[in-house]
Backbone as a ProteinNet text record, in pm:
[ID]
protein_1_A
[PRIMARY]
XXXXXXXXXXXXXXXXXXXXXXXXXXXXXXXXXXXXXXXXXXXXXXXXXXXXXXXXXXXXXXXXXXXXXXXXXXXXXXXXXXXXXXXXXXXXXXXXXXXXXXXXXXXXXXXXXXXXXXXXXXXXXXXXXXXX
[TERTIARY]
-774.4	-663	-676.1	-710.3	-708.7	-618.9	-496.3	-404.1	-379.6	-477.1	-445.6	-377.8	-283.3	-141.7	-38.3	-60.7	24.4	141.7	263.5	365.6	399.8	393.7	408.6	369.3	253.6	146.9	148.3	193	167.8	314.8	445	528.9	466.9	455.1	433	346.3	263.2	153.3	221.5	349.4	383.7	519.2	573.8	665.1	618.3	490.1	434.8	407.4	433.1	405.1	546.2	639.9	746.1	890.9	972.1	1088.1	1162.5	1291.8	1390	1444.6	1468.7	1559.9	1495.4	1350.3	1229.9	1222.7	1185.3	1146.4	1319.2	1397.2	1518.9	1522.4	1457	1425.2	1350	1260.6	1159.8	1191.7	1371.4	1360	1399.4	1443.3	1430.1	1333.3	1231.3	1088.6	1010.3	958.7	926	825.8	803.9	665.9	533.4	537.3	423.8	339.1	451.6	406	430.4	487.7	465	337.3	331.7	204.1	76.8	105.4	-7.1	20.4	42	106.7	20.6	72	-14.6	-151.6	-215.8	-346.5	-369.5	-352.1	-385	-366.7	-265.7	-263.4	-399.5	-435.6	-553	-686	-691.4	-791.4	-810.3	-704.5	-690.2	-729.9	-658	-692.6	-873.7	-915.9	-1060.7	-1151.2	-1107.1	-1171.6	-1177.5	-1088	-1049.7	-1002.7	-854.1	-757.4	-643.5	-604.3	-431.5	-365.1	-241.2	-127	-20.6	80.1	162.2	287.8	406.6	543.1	578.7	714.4	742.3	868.9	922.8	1053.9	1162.2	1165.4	1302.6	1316.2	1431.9	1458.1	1553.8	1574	1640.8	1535	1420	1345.5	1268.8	1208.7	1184.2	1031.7	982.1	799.1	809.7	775.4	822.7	639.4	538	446.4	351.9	270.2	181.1	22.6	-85.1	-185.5	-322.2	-425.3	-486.1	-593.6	-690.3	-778.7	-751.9	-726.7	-735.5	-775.7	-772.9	-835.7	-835.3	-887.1	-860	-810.5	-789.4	-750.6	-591.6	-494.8	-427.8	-303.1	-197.1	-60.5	27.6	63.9	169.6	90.8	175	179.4	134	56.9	41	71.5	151.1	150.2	38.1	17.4	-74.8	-79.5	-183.5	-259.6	-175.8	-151.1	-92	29.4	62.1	202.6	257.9	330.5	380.3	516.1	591.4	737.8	815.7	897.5	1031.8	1107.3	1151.5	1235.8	1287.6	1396.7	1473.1	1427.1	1408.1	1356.2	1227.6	1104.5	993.9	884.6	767	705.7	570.4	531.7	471.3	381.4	261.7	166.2	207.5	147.3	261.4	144.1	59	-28.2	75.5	64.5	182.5	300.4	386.6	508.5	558.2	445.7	501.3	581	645.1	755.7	754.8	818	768.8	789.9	714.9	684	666.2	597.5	556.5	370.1	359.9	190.8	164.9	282	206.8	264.4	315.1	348.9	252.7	323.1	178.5	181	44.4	-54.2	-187.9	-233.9	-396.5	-467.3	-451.4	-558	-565.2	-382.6	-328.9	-398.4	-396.9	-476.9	-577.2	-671.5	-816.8	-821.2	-745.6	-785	-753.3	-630.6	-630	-718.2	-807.5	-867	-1011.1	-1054.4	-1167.9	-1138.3	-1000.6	-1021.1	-1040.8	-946.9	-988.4	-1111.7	-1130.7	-1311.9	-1402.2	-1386	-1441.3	-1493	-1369.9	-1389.9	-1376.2	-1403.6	-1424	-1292.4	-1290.8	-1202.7	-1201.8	-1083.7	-1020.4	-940.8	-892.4	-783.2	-685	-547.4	-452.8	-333.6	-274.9	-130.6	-53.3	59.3	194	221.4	156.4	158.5	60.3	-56.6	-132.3	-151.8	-29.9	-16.2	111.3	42.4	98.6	252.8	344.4	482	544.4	597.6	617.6	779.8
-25083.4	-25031.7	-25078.8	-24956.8	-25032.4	-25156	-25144.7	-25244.9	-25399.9	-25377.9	-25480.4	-25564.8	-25459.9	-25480.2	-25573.9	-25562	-25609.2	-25558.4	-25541.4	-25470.8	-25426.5	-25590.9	-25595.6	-25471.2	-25477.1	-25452.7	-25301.8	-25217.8	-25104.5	-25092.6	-25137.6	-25065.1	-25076.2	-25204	-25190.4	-25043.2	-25008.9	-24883.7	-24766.6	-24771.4	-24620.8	-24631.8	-24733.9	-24722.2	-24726.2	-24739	-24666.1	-24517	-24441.2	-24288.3	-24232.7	-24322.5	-24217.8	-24269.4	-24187	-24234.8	-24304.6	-24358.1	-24444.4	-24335.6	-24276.2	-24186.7	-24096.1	-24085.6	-24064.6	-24164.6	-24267.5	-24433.3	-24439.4	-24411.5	-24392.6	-24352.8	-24217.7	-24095.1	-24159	-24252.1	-24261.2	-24365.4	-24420.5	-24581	-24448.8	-24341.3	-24255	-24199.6	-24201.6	-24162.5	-24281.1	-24228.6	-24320.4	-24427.6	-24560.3	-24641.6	-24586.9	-24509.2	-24455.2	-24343.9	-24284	-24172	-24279.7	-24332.5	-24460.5	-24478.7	-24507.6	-24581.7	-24486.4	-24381.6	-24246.9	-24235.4	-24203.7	-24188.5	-24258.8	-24403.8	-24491.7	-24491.5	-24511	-24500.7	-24351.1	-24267.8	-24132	-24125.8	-24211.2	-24177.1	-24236.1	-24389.5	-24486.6	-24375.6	-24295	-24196.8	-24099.9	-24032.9	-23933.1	-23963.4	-24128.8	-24166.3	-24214.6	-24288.4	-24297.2	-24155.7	-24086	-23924.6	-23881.3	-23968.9	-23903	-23838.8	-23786	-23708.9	-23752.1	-23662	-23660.5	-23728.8	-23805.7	-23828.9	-23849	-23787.3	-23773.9	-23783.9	-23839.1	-23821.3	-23691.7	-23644.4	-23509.2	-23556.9	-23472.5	-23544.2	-23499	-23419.2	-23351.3	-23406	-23486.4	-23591.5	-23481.5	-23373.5	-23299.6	-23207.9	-23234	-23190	-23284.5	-23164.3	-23258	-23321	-23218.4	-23236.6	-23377.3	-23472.5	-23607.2	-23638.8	-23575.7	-23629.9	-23540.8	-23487.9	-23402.6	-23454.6	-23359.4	-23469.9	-23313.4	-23374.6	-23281.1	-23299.2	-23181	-23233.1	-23154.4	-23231	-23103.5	-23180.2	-23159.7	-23165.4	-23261.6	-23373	-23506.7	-23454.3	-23356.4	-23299.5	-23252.7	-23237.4	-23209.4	-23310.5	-23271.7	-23366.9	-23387.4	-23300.8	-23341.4	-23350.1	-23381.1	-23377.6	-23190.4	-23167.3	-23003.1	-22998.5	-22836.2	-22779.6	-22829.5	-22908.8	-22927.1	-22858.7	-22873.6	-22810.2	-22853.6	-22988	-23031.2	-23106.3	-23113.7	-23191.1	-23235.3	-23348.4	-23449.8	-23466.7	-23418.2	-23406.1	-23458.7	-23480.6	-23538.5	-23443	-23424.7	-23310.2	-23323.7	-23354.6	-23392.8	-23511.3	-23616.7	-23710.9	-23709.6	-23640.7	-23611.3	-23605.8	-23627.6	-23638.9	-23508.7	-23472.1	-23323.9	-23323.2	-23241.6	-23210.3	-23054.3	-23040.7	-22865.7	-22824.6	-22700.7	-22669.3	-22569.2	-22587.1	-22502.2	-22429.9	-22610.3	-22574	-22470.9	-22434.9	-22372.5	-22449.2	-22379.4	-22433.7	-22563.1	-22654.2	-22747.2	-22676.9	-22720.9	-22711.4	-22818.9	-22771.9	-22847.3	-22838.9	-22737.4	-22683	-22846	-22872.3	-22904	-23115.1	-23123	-23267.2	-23343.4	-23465.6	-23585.1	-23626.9	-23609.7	-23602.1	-23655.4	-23765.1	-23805	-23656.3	-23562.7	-23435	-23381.9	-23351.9	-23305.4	-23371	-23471.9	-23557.5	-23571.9	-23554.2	-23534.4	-23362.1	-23281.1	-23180.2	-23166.7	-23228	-23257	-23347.1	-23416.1	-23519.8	-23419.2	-23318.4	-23269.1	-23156.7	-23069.5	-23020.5	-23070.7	-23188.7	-23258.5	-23310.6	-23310.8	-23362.8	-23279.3	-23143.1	-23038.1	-23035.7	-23104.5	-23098.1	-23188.9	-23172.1	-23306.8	-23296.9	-23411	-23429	-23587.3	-23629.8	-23785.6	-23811.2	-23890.1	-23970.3	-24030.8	-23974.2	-23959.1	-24059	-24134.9	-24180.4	-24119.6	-24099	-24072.2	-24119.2	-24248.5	-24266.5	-24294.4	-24189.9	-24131.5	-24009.5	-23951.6	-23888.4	-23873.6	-23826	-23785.9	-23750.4	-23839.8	-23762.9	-23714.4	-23583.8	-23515.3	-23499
-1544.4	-1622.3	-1766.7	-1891.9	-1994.1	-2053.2	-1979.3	-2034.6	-1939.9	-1897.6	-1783.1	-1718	-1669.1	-1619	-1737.9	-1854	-1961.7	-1990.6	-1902.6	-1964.4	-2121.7	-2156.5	-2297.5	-2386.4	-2372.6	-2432.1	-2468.6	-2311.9	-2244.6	-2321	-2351.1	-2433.9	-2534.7	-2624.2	-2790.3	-2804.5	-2690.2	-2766.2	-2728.6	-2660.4	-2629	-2725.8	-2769.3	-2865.6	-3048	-3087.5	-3181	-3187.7	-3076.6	-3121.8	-3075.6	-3002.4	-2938.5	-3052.2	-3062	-3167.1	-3036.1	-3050.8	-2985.5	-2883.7	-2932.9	-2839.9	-2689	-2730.3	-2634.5	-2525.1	-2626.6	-2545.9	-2404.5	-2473.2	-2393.6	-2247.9	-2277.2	-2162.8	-2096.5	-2107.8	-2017.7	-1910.3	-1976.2	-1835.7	-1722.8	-1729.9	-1617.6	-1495	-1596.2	-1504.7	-1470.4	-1298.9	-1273.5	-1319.6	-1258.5	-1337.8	-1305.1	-1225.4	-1192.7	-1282.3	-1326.7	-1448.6	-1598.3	-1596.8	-1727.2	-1700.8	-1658.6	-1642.4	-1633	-1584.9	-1601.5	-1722.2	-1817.6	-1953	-2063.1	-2008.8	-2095.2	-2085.7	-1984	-1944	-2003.2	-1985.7	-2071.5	-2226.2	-2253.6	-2446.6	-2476.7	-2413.7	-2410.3	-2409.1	-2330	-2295.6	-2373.6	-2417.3	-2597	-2706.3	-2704.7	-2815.8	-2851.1	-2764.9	-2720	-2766.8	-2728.5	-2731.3	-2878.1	-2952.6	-3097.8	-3116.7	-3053.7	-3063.8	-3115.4	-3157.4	-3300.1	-3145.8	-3218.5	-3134.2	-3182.2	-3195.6	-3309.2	-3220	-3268.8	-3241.1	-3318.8	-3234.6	-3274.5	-3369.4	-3488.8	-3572.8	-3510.7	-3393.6	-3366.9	-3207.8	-3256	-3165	-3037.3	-3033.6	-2957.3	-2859	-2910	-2849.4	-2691	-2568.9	-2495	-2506.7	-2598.9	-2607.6	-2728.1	-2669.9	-2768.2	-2851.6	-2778.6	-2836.2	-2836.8	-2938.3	-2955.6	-2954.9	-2867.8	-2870.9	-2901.3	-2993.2	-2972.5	-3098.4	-3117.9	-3232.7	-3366.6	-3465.6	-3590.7	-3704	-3827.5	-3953.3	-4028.2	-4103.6	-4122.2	-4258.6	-4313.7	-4461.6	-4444.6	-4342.1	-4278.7	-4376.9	-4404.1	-4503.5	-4419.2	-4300.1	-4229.1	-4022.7	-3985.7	-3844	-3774.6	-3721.4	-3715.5	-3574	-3533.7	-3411.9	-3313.9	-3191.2	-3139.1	-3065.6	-2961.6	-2845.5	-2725	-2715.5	-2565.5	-2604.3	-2507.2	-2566.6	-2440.2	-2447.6	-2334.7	-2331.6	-2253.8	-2250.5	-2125	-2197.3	-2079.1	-2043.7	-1899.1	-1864.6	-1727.8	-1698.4	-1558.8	-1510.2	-1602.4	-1507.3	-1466	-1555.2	-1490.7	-1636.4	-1622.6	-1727.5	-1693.5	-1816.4	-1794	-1920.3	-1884.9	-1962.9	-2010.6	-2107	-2192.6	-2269.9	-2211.7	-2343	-2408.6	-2516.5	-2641.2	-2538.6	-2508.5	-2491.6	-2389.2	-2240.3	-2163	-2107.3	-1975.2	-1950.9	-1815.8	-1809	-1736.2	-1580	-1498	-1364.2	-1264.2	-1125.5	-1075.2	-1125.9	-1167.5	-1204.3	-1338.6	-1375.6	-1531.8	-1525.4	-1413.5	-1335.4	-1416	-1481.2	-1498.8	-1382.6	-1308.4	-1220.1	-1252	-1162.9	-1191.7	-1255.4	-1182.5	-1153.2	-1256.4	-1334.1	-1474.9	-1562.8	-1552.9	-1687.5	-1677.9	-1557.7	-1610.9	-1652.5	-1575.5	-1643.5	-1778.9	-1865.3	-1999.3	-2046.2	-2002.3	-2083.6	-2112.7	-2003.7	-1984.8	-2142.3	-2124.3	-2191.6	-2396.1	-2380.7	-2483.6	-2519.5	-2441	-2450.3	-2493.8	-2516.2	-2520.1	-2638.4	-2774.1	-2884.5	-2967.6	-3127.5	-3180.9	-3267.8	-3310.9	-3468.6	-3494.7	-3547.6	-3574.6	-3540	-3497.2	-3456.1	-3566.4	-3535.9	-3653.9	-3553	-3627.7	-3560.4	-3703.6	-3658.5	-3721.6	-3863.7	-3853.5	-4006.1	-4124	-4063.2	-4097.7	-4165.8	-4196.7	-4233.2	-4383.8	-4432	-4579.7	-4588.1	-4646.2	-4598.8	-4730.5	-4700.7	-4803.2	-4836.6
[MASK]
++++++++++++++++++++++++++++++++++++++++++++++++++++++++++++++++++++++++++++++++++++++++++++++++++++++++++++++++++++++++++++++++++++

């Protein structure tokens, strides 16, 4: 486990990309998808993929993950996106609608990691970006 069983640790890195009100949503879902979660941002980020918090705190897609342009000023529409919704945590390519199909699931996240893998870019956190 990249974090090796460090609670600590395993919040400080998921409360750098998620705002407060996200971090909130999540004492809902179980530790089991926390914990799929973390181990997967670890795996995105590795890959060299964007990971961005979203600014609209009303929203359920809290974190955007994906590859794009190191010339880029703001945070851009991503590819996948990781959302909270009934108590349940979910993989979203552009924001379809949550399911049982799109469950964070071992299976879900390798099939997101595969497809991330596909391609290149840099690895951007949130405040990495240019604020306008």
């Amino acid at each position: 486990m990249p974090f090796d069983n460090d609670i600590e640790q395993m919040m400080n890195y998921l409360e750098r990309f998620c705002k407060a009100p996200h971090i909130d949503a999540l004492d809902n879902v179980s530790d089991e998808q926390v914990n799929l979660l973390l181990d997967f941002l670890t795996l995105a980020h590795k890959l060299s993929c964007d990971i961005y918090a979203t600014s609209n705190l009303s929203c359920s897609h809290f974190l955007g993950i994906g590859v794009f342009a190191t010339s880029q000023d703001r945070a851009p529409q991503g590819n996948l996106f990781v959302k909270v919704e009934s108590d349940n945590l979910y993989l979203s390519f552009e924001l379809e609608e949550c399911g049982e199909e799109s469950l964070l699931t071992p299976i879900r996240v390798i099939d997101a990691l595969i497809y991330l893998a596909e391609r290149t870019g840099h690895a951007h956190l949130p405040e990495d970006y240019i604020k306008q």
